[in-house]
Short mmCIF file of C-alpha atoms (C1' of nucleotides) in Angstrom, two decimals:
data_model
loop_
_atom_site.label_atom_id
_atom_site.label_comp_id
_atom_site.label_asym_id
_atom_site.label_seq_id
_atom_site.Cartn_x
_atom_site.Cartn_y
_atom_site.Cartn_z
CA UNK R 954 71.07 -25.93 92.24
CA UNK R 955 71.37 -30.08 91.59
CA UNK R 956 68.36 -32.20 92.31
CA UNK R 957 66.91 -32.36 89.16
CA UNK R 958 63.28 -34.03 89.41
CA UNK R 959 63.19 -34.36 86.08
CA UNK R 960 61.46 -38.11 85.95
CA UNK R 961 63.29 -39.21 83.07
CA UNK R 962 66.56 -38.19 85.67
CA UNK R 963 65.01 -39.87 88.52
CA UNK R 964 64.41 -43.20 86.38
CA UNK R 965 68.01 -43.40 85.45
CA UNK R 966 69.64 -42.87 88.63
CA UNK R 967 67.08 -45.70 90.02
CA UNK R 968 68.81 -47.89 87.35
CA UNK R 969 72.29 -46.91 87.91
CA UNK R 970 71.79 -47.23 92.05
CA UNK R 971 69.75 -50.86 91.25
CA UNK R 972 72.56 -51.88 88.73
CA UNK R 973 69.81 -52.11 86.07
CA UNK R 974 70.47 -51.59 82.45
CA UNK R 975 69.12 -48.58 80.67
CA UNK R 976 67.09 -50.32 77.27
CA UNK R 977 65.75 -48.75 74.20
CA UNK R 978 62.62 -50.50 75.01
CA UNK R 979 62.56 -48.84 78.77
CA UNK R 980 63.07 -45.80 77.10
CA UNK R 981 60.25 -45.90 74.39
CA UNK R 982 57.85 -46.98 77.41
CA UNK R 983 58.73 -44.60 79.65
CA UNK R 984 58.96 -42.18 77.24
CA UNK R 985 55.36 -42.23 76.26
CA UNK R 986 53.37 -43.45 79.57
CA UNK R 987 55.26 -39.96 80.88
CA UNK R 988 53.51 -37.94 77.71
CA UNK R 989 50.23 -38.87 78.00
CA UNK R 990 48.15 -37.24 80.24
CA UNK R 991 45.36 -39.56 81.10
CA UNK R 992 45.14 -42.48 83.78
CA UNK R 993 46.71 -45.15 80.81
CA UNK R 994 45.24 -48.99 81.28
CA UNK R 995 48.61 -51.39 80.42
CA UNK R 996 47.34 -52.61 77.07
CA UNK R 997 46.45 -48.87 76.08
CA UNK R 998 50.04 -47.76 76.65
CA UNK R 999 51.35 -50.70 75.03
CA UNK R 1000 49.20 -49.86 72.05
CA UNK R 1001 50.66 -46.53 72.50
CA UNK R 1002 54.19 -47.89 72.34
CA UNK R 1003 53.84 -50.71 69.49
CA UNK R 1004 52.73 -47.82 67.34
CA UNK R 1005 56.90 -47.05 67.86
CA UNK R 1006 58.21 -50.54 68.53
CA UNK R 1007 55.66 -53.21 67.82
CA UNK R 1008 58.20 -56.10 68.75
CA UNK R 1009 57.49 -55.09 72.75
CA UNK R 1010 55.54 -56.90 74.36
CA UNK R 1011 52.91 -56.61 76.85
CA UNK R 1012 55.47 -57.97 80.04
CA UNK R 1013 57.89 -55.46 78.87
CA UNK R 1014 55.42 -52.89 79.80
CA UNK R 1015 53.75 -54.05 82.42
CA UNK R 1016 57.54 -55.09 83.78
CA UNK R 1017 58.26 -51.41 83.36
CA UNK R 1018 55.48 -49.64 84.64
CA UNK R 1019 56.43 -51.71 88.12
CA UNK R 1020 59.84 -50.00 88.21
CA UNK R 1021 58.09 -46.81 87.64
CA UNK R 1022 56.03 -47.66 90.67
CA UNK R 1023 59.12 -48.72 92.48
CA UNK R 1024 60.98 -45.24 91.76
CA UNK R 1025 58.11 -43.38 92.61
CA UNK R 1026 57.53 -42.15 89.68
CA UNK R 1027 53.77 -43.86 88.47
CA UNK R 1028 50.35 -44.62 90.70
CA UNK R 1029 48.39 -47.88 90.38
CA UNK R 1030 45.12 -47.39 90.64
CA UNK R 1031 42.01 -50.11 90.85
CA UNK R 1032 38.80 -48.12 89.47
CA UNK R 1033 35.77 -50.25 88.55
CA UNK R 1034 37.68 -53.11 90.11
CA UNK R 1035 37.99 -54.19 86.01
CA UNK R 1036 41.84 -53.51 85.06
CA UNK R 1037 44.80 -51.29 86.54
CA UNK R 1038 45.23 -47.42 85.71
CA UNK R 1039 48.05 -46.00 85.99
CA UNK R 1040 49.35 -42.44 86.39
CA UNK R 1041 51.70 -40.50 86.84
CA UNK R 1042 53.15 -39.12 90.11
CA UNK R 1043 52.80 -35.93 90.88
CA UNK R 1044 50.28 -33.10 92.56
CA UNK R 1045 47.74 -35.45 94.99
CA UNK R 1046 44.15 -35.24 93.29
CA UNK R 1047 41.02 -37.79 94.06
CA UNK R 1048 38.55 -38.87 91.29
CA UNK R 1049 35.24 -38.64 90.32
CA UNK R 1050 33.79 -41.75 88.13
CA UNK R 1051 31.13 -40.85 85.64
CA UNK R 1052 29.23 -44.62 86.11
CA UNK R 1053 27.62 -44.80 81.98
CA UNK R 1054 30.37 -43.36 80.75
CA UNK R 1055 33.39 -43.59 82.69
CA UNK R 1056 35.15 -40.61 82.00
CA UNK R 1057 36.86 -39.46 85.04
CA UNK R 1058 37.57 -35.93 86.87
CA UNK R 1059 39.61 -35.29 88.83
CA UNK R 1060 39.35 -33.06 92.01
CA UNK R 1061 41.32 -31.79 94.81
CA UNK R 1062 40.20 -30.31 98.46
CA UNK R 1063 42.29 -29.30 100.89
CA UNK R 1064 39.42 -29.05 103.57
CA UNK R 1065 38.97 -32.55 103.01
CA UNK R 1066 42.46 -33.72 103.67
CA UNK R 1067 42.55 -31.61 106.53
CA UNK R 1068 39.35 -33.94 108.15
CA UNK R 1069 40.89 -36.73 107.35
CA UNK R 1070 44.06 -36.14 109.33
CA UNK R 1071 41.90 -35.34 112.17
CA UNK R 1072 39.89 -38.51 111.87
CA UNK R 1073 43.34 -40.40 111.65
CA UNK R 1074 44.29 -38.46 114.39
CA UNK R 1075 41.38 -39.48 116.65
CA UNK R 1076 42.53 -43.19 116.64
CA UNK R 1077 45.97 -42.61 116.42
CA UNK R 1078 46.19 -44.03 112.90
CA UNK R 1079 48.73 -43.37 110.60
CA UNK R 1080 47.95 -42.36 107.54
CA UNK R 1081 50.16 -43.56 104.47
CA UNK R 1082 47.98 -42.75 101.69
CA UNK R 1083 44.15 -42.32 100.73
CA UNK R 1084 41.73 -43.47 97.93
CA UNK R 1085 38.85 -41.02 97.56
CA UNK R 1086 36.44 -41.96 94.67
CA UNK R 1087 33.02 -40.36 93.63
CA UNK R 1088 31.04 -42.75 91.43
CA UNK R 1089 27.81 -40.84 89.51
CA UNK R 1090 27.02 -39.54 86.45
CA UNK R 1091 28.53 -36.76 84.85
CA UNK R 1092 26.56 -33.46 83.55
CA UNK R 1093 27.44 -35.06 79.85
CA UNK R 1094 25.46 -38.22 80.87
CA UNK R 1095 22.48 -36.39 82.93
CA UNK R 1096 21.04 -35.45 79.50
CA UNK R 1097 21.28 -38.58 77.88
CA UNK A 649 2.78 -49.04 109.74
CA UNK A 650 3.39 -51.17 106.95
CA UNK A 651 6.71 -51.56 104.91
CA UNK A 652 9.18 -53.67 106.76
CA UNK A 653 12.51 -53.07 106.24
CA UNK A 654 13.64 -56.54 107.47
CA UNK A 655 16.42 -58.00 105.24
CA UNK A 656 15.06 -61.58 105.01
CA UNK A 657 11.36 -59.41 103.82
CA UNK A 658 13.34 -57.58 101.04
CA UNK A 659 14.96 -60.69 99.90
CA UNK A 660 12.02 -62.85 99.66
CA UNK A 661 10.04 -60.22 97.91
CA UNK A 662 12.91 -59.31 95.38
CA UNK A 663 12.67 -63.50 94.93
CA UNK A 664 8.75 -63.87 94.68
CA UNK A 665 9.09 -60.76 91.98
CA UNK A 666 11.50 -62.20 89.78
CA UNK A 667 10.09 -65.73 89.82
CA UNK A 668 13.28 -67.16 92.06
CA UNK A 669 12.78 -69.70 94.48
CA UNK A 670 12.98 -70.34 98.29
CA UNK A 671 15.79 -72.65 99.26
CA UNK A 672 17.38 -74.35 102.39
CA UNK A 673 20.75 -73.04 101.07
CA UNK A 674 20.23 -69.63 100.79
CA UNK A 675 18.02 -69.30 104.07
CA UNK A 676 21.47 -70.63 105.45
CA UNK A 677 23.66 -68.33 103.27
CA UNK A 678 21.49 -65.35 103.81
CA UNK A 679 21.02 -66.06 107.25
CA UNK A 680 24.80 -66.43 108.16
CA UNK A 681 25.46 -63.33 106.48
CA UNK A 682 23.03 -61.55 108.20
CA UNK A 683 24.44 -62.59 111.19
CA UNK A 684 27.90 -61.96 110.56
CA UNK A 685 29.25 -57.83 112.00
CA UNK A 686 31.94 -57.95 109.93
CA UNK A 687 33.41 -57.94 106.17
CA UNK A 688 33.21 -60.90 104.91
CA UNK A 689 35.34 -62.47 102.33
CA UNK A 690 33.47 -65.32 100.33
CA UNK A 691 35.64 -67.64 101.52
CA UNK A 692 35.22 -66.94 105.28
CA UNK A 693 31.37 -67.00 104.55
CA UNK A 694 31.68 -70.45 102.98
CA UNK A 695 33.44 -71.97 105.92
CA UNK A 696 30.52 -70.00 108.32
CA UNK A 697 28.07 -71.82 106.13
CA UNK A 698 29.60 -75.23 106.02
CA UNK A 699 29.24 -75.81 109.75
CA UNK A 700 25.52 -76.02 109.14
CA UNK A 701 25.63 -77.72 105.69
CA UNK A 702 28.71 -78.95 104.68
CA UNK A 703 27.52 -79.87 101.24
CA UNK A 704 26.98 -76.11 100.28
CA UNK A 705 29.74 -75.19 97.64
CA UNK A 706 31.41 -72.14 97.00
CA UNK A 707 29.46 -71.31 94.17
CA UNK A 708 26.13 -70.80 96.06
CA UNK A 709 28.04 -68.88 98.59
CA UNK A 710 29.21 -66.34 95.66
CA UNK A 711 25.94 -66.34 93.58
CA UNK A 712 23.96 -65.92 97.17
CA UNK A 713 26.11 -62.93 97.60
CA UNK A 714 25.56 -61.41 94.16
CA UNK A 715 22.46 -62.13 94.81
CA UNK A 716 22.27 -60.33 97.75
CA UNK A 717 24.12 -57.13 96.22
CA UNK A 718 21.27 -57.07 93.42
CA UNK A 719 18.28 -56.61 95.75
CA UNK A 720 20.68 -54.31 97.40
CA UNK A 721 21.04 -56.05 100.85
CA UNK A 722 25.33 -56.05 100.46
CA UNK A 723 28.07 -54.48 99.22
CA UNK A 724 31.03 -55.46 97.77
CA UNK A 725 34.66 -53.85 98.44
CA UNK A 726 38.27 -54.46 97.20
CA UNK A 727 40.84 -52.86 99.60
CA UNK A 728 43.54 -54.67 99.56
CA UNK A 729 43.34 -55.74 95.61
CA UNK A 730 43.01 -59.20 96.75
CA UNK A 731 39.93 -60.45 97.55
CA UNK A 732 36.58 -58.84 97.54
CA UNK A 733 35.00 -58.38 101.05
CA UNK A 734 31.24 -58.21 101.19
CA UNK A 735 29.64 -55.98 103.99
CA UNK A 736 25.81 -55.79 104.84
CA UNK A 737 23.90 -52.43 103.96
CA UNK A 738 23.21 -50.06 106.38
CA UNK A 739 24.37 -47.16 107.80
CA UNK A 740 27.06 -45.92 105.64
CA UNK A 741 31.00 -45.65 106.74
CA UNK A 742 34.13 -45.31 105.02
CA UNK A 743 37.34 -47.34 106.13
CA UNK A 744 40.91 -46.86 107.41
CA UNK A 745 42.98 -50.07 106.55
CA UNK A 746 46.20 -50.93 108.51
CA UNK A 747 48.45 -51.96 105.41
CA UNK A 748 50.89 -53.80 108.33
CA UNK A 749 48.28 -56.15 109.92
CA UNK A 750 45.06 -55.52 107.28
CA UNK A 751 42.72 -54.67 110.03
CA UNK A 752 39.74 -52.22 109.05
CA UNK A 753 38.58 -49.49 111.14
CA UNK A 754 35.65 -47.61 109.96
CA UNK A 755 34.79 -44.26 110.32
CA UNK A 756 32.27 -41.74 109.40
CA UNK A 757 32.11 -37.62 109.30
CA UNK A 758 29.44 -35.59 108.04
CA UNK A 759 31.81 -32.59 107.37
CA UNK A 760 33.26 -34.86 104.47
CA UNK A 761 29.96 -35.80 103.27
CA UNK A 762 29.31 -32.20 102.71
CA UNK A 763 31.89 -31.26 101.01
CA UNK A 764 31.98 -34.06 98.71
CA UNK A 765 28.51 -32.96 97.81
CA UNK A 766 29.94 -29.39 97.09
CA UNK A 767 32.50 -30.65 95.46
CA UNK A 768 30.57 -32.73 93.05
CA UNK A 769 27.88 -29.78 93.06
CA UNK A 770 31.04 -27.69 91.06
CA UNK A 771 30.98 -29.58 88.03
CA UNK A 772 27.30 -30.56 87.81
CA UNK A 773 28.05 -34.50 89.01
CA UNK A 774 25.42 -36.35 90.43
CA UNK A 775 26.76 -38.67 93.35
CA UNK A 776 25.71 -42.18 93.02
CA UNK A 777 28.08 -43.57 95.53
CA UNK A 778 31.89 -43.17 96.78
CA UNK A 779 34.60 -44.53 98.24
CA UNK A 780 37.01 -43.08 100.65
CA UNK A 781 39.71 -45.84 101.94
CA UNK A 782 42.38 -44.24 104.59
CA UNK A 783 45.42 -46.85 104.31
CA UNK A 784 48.01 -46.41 107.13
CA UNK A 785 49.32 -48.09 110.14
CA UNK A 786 47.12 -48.84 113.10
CA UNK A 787 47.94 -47.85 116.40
CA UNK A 788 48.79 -51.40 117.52
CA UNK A 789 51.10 -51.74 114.54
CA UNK A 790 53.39 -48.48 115.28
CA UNK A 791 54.65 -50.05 118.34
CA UNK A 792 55.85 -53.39 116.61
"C1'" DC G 356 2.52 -87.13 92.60
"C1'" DC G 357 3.64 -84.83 88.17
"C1'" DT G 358 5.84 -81.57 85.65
"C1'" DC G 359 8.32 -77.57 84.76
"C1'" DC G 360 11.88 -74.56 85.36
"C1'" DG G 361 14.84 -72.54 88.58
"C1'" DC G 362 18.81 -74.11 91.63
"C1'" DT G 363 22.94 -76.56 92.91
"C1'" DG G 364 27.75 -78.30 92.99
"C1'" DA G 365 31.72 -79.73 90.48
"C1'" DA G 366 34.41 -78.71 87.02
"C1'" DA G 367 35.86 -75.97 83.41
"C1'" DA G 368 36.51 -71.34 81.62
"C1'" DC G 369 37.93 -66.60 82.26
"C1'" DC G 370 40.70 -62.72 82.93
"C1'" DA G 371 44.10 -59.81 84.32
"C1'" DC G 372 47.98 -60.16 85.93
"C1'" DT G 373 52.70 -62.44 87.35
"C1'" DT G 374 56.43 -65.68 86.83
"C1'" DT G 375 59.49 -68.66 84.19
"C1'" DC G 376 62.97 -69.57 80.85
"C1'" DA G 377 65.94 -69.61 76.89
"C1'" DA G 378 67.71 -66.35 73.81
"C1'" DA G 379 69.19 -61.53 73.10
"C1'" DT G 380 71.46 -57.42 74.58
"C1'" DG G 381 73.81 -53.60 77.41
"C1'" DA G 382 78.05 -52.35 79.16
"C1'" DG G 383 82.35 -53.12 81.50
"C1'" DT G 384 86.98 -55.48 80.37
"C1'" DT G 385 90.73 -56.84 77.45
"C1'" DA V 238 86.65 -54.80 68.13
"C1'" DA V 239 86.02 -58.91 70.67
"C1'" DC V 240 84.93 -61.17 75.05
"C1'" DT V 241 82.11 -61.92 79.13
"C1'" DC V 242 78.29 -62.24 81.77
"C1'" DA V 243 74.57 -60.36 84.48
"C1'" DT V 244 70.44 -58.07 83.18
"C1'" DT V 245 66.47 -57.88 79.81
"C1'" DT V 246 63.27 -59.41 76.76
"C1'" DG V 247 59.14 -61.81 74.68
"C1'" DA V 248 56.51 -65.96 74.48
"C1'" DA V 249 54.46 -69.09 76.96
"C1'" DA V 250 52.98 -71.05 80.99
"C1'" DG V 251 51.25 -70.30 85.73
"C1'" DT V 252 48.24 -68.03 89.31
"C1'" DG V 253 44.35 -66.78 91.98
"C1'" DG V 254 40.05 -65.18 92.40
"C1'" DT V 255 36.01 -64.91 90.14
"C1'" DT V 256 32.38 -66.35 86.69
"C1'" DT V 257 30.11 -69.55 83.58
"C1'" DT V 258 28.64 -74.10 82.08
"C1'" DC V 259 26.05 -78.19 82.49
"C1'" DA V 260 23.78 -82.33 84.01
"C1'" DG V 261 21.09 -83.68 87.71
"C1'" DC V 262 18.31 -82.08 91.79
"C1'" DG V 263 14.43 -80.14 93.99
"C1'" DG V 264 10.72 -76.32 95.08
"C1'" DA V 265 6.14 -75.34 94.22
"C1'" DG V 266 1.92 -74.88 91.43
"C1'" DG V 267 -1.40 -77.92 89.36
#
DNA sequence: CCTCCGCTGAAAACCACTTTCAAATGAGTT
DNA sequence: AACTCATTTGAAAGTGGTTTTCAGCGGAGG
């Protein structure tokens, strides 16, 4: 019945194993990048989090969301090729990128993952991971 | 029988429409480019360039180039989240990019094109463009 | 061959990180 | 509770690739 994967679990026996200290700030930080729900830029979180703690500072977070990266626990993603978005881990889904107004959906097809493997395959090519992006305009931007 | 499709056609016409002018260094820029069957990086472009006119700076290279995406003769890509790589137009492919030795394989299947269509079709998107990077390990690389 | 305005190259500015460093703080030890 | 000391923190400085600025150059129409 053990193995929790409760994140907040997994973050602190990262830190115990690394001999890294568990911090108020980590905690604020961590506690709020894993409410939201949305891919959160770093200066949006650490809006987020000064709204709790305005001494942190924008390292802090960024400094943070790398150990969440580390412990498996955040993505890094590269969208308009502007700043990082980050999210959290969890069920694989690829994105579609409204181009006027950026919003993004998210989407999800097994059938597609399936091809890819069998591309992969055809090369023997390894797959470690996969960026699938859709840039277009949303049904909310088609009518102006 | 008219309507040439030539590269160095499009990009003088998109320069005679917009009032640009017709210079030795982008004839070599363009022309280098052009030649070039891989992705460049502006750098590697520069240094293509320089053989045939040393005195061309990195600047002209990179303004050539967004030049070039503009009248839609290039695109631009970020894989790695380094530099960007710049690859003509033309048929379109997707990539698979060995994260152990950075090479670039591309690849191309129709079944995913359809489905991304059907997939975007769902939610009323309209597709402008996408993305689809497989990252992995090359066959050469899983054997050391 | 003149003149106008786009073009060029070097240098400076930008921007989003990423690293550095002295001071502050967890957390074992006494 | 006080001591110790490696880890953290925040501000500031550094990076690296790209983008803009600007003074002089040069294409091309008159």
């Amino acid at each position: 019945m053990a193995h929790t994967q409760d994140p907040m679990e997994v973050l602190n026996r990262y830190l115990d194993e690394h001999g890294m200290k568990h911090t108020r700030q980590r905690e604020i930080i961590v506690g709020e990048f894993l409410k939201s729900n949305k891919h959160l830029q770093i200066e949006e979180l650490l809006n987020q989090v000064k709204k709790i703690e305005p001494s942190i500072g924008y390292v802090t977070v960024y400094r943070t969301l790398m150990l969440l990266k580390e412990c498996g626990l955040a993505h890094q993603r590269h969208f308009g090729d502007g700043k990082s978005l980050f999210e959290k881990a969890g069920d694989h889904h690829d994105h579609m990128i409204c181009i006027k107004c950026g919003s993004i959906n998210e989407f999800e097809d097994d059938r597609i993952e399936k091809l890819q493997e069998q591309v992969a395959k055809r090369i023997n090519f390894k797959i470690v991971s996969h960026r699938h992006e859709i840039y277009g305009c949303c049904s909310r931007c088609q009518n102006e």
